[in-house]
């Protein structure tokens, strides 16, 4: 009997110890490992790419430096040419792909609606018919009816669809290799429209529809034009995507002098530049100390100087290299960067 009582006491003490241990574990911070992981985890890096026509090709030079320094990008937002470069990079293009692409594109054809049918594949001929745009020229009810832009953008639409054909089934831009947003403007309200779903090629096309030049792109009932007039440097958009640190590339567009204001087109361009500079200043004021601003000095390189793509890319690359002392802090190990690249390049864009 005595041995049985002793055995029971031993079990009881053991039970008490187990219970106390369970209590300690229960009330201990169960997220200690995850908190440590969160502390050790690298910051989420967002890339902001501004618009500016051919000047925006400087973004490719910046991307070259970011990749050389092994800086992974976790989310991107771009306006106009920034949407083109950012969207293609998010879809799997490398900086080398982008460079080859912009140097091979016949820009004079991309910005017109003329295309001979013998240059098109059967698939592209079908797309051309489905995307065909009525110019709406003529007389209706006694009034002259004209198109909404000098260029309807048919060739540009087909070009973008061909390049990123592999994204045609991806309707949520968070599901791209890198989450992406294109910024356009609602021409009826003047408000910025952030596009994160739908057809990627149409989103990019809408973002770069220069008013008066390209016809607006209608998406979900809104007439969308170049986002530069509403938000040319979408800092707030990338911040809203959860970025901890921003790399902001502002290519800027200088105002024309009196001598350059000698046509209706130049006057329209000046008005747009004034609107763009105003909203860019507002976005720059929201930057934080840890954000990195890159401002390539492109001088007089014009928004239509697509013959100077190499010069624009080189200036972007040189400017980014001058900030390596700040960018170095965002670099990851070669092993981790290879993992990042393997995901980002999983389905590369189709080069021409």
Short mmCIF file of C-alpha atoms in Angstrom, two decimals:
data_model
loop_
_atom_site.label_atom_id
_atom_site.label_comp_id
_atom_site.label_asym_id
_atom_site.label_seq_id
_atom_site.Cartn_x
_atom_site.Cartn_y
_atom_site.Cartn_z
CA UNK A 1 0.00 0.00 0.00
CA UNK A 2 2.85 2.35 0.92
CA UNK A 3 4.51 1.78 -2.45
CA UNK A 4 1.24 2.44 -4.24
CA UNK A 5 0.79 5.74 -2.40
CA UNK A 6 4.37 6.71 -3.25
CA UNK A 7 3.75 5.88 -6.89
CA UNK A 8 0.60 8.02 -6.93
CA UNK A 9 2.47 10.92 -5.37
CA UNK A 10 5.14 10.61 -8.06
CA UNK A 11 2.50 10.68 -10.81
CA UNK A 12 0.89 13.66 -9.16
CA UNK A 13 4.16 15.59 -9.04
CA UNK A 14 4.79 14.68 -12.65
CA UNK A 15 1.33 15.85 -13.61
CA UNK A 16 1.86 19.13 -11.82
CA UNK A 17 5.16 19.67 -13.62
CA UNK A 18 3.55 18.90 -16.99
CA UNK A 19 0.70 21.29 -16.19
CA UNK A 20 3.09 24.05 -15.14
CA UNK A 21 5.12 23.53 -18.30
CA UNK A 22 1.98 23.75 -20.41
CA UNK A 23 0.98 26.98 -18.69
CA UNK A 24 4.41 28.51 -19.29
CA UNK A 25 4.27 27.56 -23.00
CA UNK A 26 0.71 28.82 -23.35
CA UNK A 27 1.46 32.25 -21.89
CA UNK A 28 4.81 32.63 -23.62
CA UNK A 29 4.87 34.78 -26.82
CA UNK A 30 3.84 32.15 -29.36
CA UNK A 31 4.87 34.46 -32.20
CA UNK A 32 8.44 34.84 -31.00
CA UNK A 33 9.79 33.00 -34.04
CA UNK A 34 7.59 34.84 -36.50
CA UNK A 35 8.44 38.18 -34.88
CA UNK A 36 12.12 37.39 -35.15
CA UNK A 37 11.61 36.39 -38.74
CA UNK A 38 9.72 39.60 -39.37
CA UNK A 39 12.56 41.59 -37.81
CA UNK A 40 15.19 39.78 -39.87
CA UNK A 41 13.16 39.86 -43.07
CA UNK A 42 14.22 42.36 -45.70
CA UNK A 43 11.99 45.38 -46.36
CA UNK A 44 9.41 45.28 -49.14
CA UNK A 45 10.85 47.37 -51.98
CA UNK A 46 8.57 49.28 -54.34
CA UNK A 47 9.53 50.83 -57.67
CA UNK A 48 7.90 54.04 -58.94
CA UNK A 49 8.39 54.89 -62.63
CA UNK A 50 7.25 58.22 -64.05
CA UNK A 51 6.01 59.03 -67.54
CA UNK A 52 7.71 61.14 -70.19
CA UNK A 53 7.71 59.46 -73.59
CA UNK A 54 11.14 58.60 -74.96
CA UNK A 55 12.72 60.12 -71.86
CA UNK A 56 11.14 57.25 -69.93
CA UNK A 57 13.52 54.78 -71.56
CA UNK A 58 16.00 55.94 -68.90
CA UNK A 59 14.08 53.58 -66.61
CA UNK A 60 15.71 50.64 -68.39
CA UNK A 61 19.15 51.94 -67.47
CA UNK A 62 18.07 52.22 -63.84
CA UNK A 63 16.78 48.63 -63.89
CA UNK A 64 20.17 47.48 -65.18
CA UNK A 65 21.87 48.93 -62.12
CA UNK A 66 19.28 47.52 -59.72
CA UNK A 67 19.88 44.05 -61.14
CA UNK A 68 23.67 44.46 -61.09
CA UNK A 69 23.37 45.35 -57.40
CA UNK A 70 21.00 42.42 -56.71
CA UNK A 71 18.11 44.57 -55.55
CA UNK A 72 14.79 42.69 -55.77
CA UNK A 73 11.64 44.63 -56.57
CA UNK A 74 8.45 43.55 -54.81
CA UNK A 75 5.89 45.84 -56.46
CA UNK A 76 5.80 48.41 -59.27
CA UNK A 77 3.57 51.25 -60.40
CA UNK A 78 4.16 53.32 -63.50
CA UNK A 79 2.59 56.04 -65.58
CA UNK A 80 2.76 56.29 -69.38
CA UNK A 81 6.25 55.12 -70.47
CA UNK A 82 6.82 54.15 -66.84
CA UNK A 83 3.82 51.83 -67.21
CA UNK A 84 5.33 50.33 -70.36
CA UNK A 85 8.72 49.60 -68.79
CA UNK A 86 7.27 48.65 -65.41
CA UNK A 87 4.52 46.47 -66.88
CA UNK A 88 6.90 44.55 -69.12
CA UNK A 89 9.39 44.06 -66.27
CA UNK A 90 6.59 42.83 -64.02
CA UNK A 91 5.57 40.42 -66.79
CA UNK A 92 9.02 38.82 -66.93
CA UNK A 93 11.24 40.97 -69.15
CA UNK A 94 14.86 41.49 -68.18
CA UNK A 95 16.59 44.86 -68.70
CA UNK A 96 18.46 43.28 -71.63
CA UNK A 97 15.11 42.17 -73.10
CA UNK A 98 13.73 45.67 -72.71
CA UNK A 99 16.77 47.24 -74.33
CA UNK A 100 16.58 44.89 -77.29
CA UNK A 101 12.86 45.48 -77.58
CA UNK A 102 12.90 49.28 -77.62
CA UNK A 103 15.75 49.29 -80.11
CA UNK A 104 13.86 46.96 -82.46
CA UNK A 105 10.44 48.61 -82.31
CA UNK A 106 9.62 50.68 -85.41
CA UNK A 107 8.29 53.60 -83.36
CA UNK A 108 7.08 55.45 -86.44
CA UNK A 109 4.76 52.49 -87.14
CA UNK A 110 3.76 51.97 -83.50
CA UNK A 111 2.47 55.53 -83.33
CA UNK A 112 0.42 55.30 -86.52
CA UNK A 113 -2.55 53.22 -87.60
CA UNK A 114 -1.07 52.09 -90.91
CA UNK A 115 -0.13 48.44 -91.21
CA UNK A 116 0.04 46.28 -94.29
CA UNK A 117 -1.78 42.99 -93.88
CA UNK A 118 1.10 40.97 -95.35
CA UNK A 119 3.21 41.85 -92.28
CA UNK A 120 0.73 40.24 -89.93
CA UNK A 121 0.44 36.63 -88.88
CA UNK A 122 -2.99 34.98 -89.15
CA UNK A 123 -3.50 35.43 -85.39
CA UNK A 124 -2.57 39.11 -85.59
CA UNK A 125 -4.90 39.60 -88.57
CA UNK A 126 -7.74 38.25 -86.46
CA UNK A 127 -6.76 40.55 -83.60
CA UNK A 128 -6.62 43.47 -85.98
CA UNK A 129 -10.18 42.83 -87.10
CA UNK A 130 -11.44 42.43 -83.53
CA UNK A 131 -9.55 45.54 -82.37
CA UNK A 132 -10.47 47.61 -85.41
CA UNK A 133 -11.41 51.14 -84.47
CA UNK A 134 -13.94 53.25 -86.31
CA UNK A 135 -12.46 56.65 -87.06
CA UNK A 136 -15.92 58.22 -86.91
CA UNK A 137 -15.15 60.71 -89.65
CA UNK A 138 -17.99 62.38 -91.52
CA UNK A 139 -21.18 64.35 -91.07
CA UNK A 140 -23.89 63.35 -88.61
CA UNK A 141 -27.04 65.37 -87.88
CA UNK A 142 -25.50 68.34 -89.64
CA UNK A 143 -22.36 68.29 -87.51
CA UNK A 144 -18.79 67.39 -88.41
CA UNK A 145 -17.77 64.20 -86.59
CA UNK A 146 -14.06 63.51 -86.05
CA UNK A 147 -12.02 60.93 -84.19
CA UNK A 148 -10.99 61.42 -80.54
CA UNK A 149 -7.29 61.37 -81.38
CA UNK A 150 -4.90 61.75 -84.28
CA UNK A 151 -3.87 58.13 -83.72
CA UNK A 152 -6.32 55.40 -82.75
CA UNK A 153 -3.50 53.22 -81.40
CA UNK A 154 -4.33 50.04 -83.31
CA UNK A 155 -0.70 49.19 -84.06
CA UNK A 156 0.37 49.94 -80.50
CA UNK A 157 -2.43 47.72 -79.17
CA UNK A 158 -1.31 44.80 -81.35
CA UNK A 159 2.34 45.33 -80.46
CA UNK A 160 1.67 45.22 -76.72
CA UNK A 161 -0.60 42.18 -77.03
CA UNK A 162 2.09 40.33 -78.97
CA UNK A 163 4.88 41.14 -76.51
CA UNK A 164 3.01 40.05 -73.39
CA UNK A 165 0.80 37.37 -74.90
CA UNK A 166 1.66 35.03 -72.01
CA UNK A 167 -0.20 37.32 -69.59
CA UNK A 168 -3.50 37.16 -71.49
CA UNK A 169 -5.03 34.83 -68.89
CA UNK A 170 -3.75 36.89 -65.95
CA UNK A 171 -6.49 39.33 -65.02
CA UNK A 172 -5.21 40.19 -61.54
CA UNK A 173 -1.99 42.18 -61.77
CA UNK A 174 -1.01 40.98 -58.29
CA UNK A 175 -0.55 37.57 -59.94
CA UNK A 176 2.12 38.81 -62.37
CA UNK A 177 5.73 37.93 -61.58
CA UNK A 178 5.84 41.26 -59.74
CA UNK A 179 2.60 42.96 -58.58
CA UNK A 180 1.96 45.92 -60.85
CA UNK A 181 -0.29 48.96 -61.29
CA UNK A 182 -0.70 51.20 -64.33
CA UNK A 183 -1.91 54.75 -63.77
CA UNK A 184 -4.21 56.45 -66.27
CA UNK A 185 -6.54 59.45 -66.03
CA UNK A 186 -10.29 59.68 -66.49
CA UNK A 187 -10.67 62.39 -69.12
CA UNK A 188 -14.22 63.16 -67.91
CA UNK A 189 -13.28 63.81 -64.27
CA UNK A 190 -9.55 64.44 -64.44
CA UNK A 191 -9.03 61.91 -61.66
CA UNK A 192 -6.24 59.35 -61.61
CA UNK A 193 -7.35 55.78 -62.30
CA UNK A 194 -5.19 52.99 -60.91
CA UNK A 195 -5.51 49.83 -63.01
CA UNK A 196 -4.69 46.57 -61.27
CA UNK A 197 -6.97 44.13 -63.06
CA UNK A 198 -8.04 43.29 -66.59
CA UNK A 199 -5.92 43.05 -69.73
CA UNK A 200 -2.33 44.14 -69.08
CA UNK A 201 -1.73 45.37 -72.63
CA UNK A 202 -4.88 47.52 -72.49
CA UNK A 203 -3.89 48.93 -69.10
CA UNK A 204 -0.49 49.96 -70.44
CA UNK A 205 -2.05 51.37 -73.60
CA UNK A 206 -4.53 53.43 -71.55
CA UNK A 207 -1.77 54.81 -69.35
CA UNK A 208 0.10 56.24 -72.36
CA UNK A 209 -2.84 57.63 -74.37
CA UNK A 210 -1.61 61.19 -74.78
CA UNK A 211 -4.68 63.46 -75.04
CA UNK A 212 -5.23 64.76 -78.55
CA UNK A 213 -2.65 62.35 -79.97
CA UNK A 214 -3.97 58.91 -79.03
CA UNK A 215 -7.66 58.18 -78.82
CA UNK A 216 -8.76 57.48 -75.22
CA UNK A 217 -8.94 53.85 -74.15
CA UNK A 218 -12.33 52.84 -72.77
CA UNK A 219 -12.06 50.47 -69.81
CA UNK A 220 -15.00 49.62 -67.57
CA UNK A 221 -17.02 52.56 -68.84
CA UNK A 222 -14.29 55.17 -68.34
CA UNK A 223 -12.51 57.09 -71.08
CA UNK A 224 -8.86 56.83 -70.06
CA UNK A 225 -5.92 58.90 -71.21
CA UNK A 226 -2.27 59.33 -70.25
CA UNK A 227 -2.01 59.25 -66.47
CA UNK A 228 0.58 62.01 -66.42
CA UNK A 229 -2.03 64.74 -66.15
CA UNK A 230 -3.32 63.26 -62.88
CA UNK A 231 -0.43 61.33 -61.28
CA UNK A 232 2.80 61.15 -63.24
CA UNK A 233 4.85 59.84 -60.31
CA UNK A 234 2.62 57.35 -58.46
CA UNK A 235 4.41 57.31 -55.13
CA UNK A 236 1.13 56.97 -53.26
CA UNK A 237 0.11 53.98 -55.37
CA UNK A 238 3.25 51.97 -54.58
CA UNK A 239 3.02 52.96 -50.93
CA UNK A 240 -0.53 51.60 -50.97
CA UNK A 241 0.79 48.30 -52.33
CA UNK A 242 2.60 47.76 -49.04
CA UNK A 243 6.10 48.92 -49.92
CA UNK A 244 8.38 49.77 -46.98
CA UNK A 245 11.03 51.52 -49.06
CA UNK A 246 10.52 53.21 -52.43
CA UNK A 247 12.93 53.57 -55.32
CA UNK A 248 11.45 56.51 -57.23
CA UNK A 249 12.59 57.32 -60.76
CA UNK A 250 11.49 60.80 -61.84
CA UNK A 251 12.60 61.53 -65.39
CA UNK A 252 10.92 64.94 -65.44
CA UNK A 253 9.89 66.97 -68.47
CA UNK A 254 11.14 70.57 -68.75
CA UNK A 255 8.88 73.42 -69.79
CA UNK A 256 9.36 74.84 -73.29
CA UNK A 257 10.73 78.32 -73.77
CA UNK A 258 8.79 81.00 -75.66
CA UNK A 259 10.64 80.08 -78.85
CA UNK A 260 9.35 76.52 -78.59
CA UNK A 261 5.72 77.55 -78.19
CA UNK A 262 5.04 78.05 -81.87
CA UNK A 263 2.23 75.62 -82.73
CA UNK A 264 -1.06 74.31 -81.34
CA UNK A 265 0.69 71.04 -80.54
CA UNK A 266 3.46 72.74 -78.57
CA UNK A 267 0.91 74.77 -76.59
CA UNK A 268 -1.03 71.59 -75.72
CA UNK A 269 2.20 69.88 -74.69
CA UNK A 270 3.11 72.84 -72.47
CA UNK A 271 -0.23 72.69 -70.69
CA UNK A 272 0.25 68.99 -70.06
CA UNK A 273 3.77 69.59 -68.72
CA UNK A 274 2.49 72.22 -66.31
CA UNK A 275 -0.13 69.79 -64.96
CA UNK A 276 2.47 67.02 -64.74
CA UNK A 277 5.01 69.11 -62.86
CA UNK A 278 2.37 70.18 -60.37
CA UNK A 279 1.28 66.64 -59.43
CA UNK A 280 4.89 65.39 -59.41
CA UNK A 281 5.85 68.03 -56.84
CA UNK A 282 2.96 66.92 -54.64
CA UNK A 283 4.13 63.29 -54.78
CA UNK A 284 7.77 64.17 -54.10
CA UNK A 285 6.74 65.94 -50.91
CA UNK A 286 5.49 62.62 -49.51
CA UNK A 287 8.84 60.82 -49.80
CA UNK A 288 10.37 59.52 -46.57
CA UNK A 289 13.98 59.59 -45.47
CA UNK A 290 14.53 55.94 -46.37
CA UNK A 291 13.12 56.32 -49.90
CA UNK A 292 15.60 56.70 -52.75
CA UNK A 293 14.94 59.30 -55.46
CA UNK A 294 16.65 58.91 -58.84
CA UNK A 295 16.34 61.87 -61.23
CA UNK A 296 18.19 61.29 -64.52
CA UNK A 297 19.28 64.59 -66.06
CA UNK A 298 18.09 64.10 -69.63
CA UNK A 299 18.57 67.70 -70.74
CA UNK A 300 16.85 68.53 -73.98
CA UNK A 301 16.12 64.92 -74.93
CA UNK A 302 12.52 65.18 -76.11
CA UNK A 303 9.53 63.01 -75.35
CA UNK A 304 9.47 61.90 -79.00
CA UNK A 305 13.21 61.33 -79.44
CA UNK A 306 12.95 57.57 -79.83
CA UNK A 307 16.02 57.62 -82.05
CA UNK A 308 18.01 58.41 -78.88
CA UNK A 309 17.00 55.36 -76.87
CA UNK A 310 20.62 54.41 -76.14
CA UNK A 311 21.37 57.88 -74.79
CA UNK A 312 18.33 57.82 -72.51
CA UNK A 313 19.20 54.38 -71.14
CA UNK A 314 22.83 55.35 -70.54
CA UNK A 315 21.85 58.48 -68.63
CA UNK A 316 19.48 56.44 -66.44
CA UNK A 317 22.21 53.90 -65.77
CA UNK A 318 24.85 56.53 -64.93
CA UNK A 319 22.49 58.39 -62.60
CA UNK A 320 21.56 55.23 -60.69
CA UNK A 321 25.25 54.30 -60.28
CA UNK A 322 25.84 57.61 -58.50
CA UNK A 323 23.45 56.42 -55.78
CA UNK A 324 25.07 53.04 -55.13
CA UNK A 325 26.04 54.18 -51.62
CA UNK A 326 22.32 54.23 -50.76
CA UNK A 327 21.17 51.36 -52.94
CA UNK A 328 23.73 48.96 -51.42
CA UNK A 329 21.65 48.68 -48.27
CA UNK A 330 18.87 47.03 -50.29
CA UNK A 331 21.09 44.39 -51.89
CA UNK A 332 20.52 40.70 -51.11
CA UNK A 333 22.84 37.71 -51.32
CA UNK A 334 23.62 36.15 -54.73
CA UNK A 335 21.70 33.01 -53.69
CA UNK A 336 18.57 34.92 -52.69
CA UNK A 337 18.71 37.07 -55.81
CA UNK A 338 18.89 34.00 -58.02
CA UNK A 339 15.68 32.77 -56.39
CA UNK A 340 14.09 36.14 -57.13
CA UNK A 341 15.22 36.12 -60.76
CA UNK A 342 14.01 32.56 -61.28
CA UNK A 343 10.52 33.73 -60.32
CA UNK A 344 10.65 37.04 -62.21
CA UNK A 345 11.87 35.41 -65.44
CA UNK A 346 9.53 32.39 -65.19
CA UNK A 347 7.61 33.41 -68.33
CA UNK A 348 9.63 36.04 -70.19
CA UNK A 349 8.10 38.42 -72.69
CA UNK A 350 8.07 37.52 -76.40
CA UNK A 351 10.79 39.50 -78.13
CA UNK A 352 10.20 40.63 -81.69
#
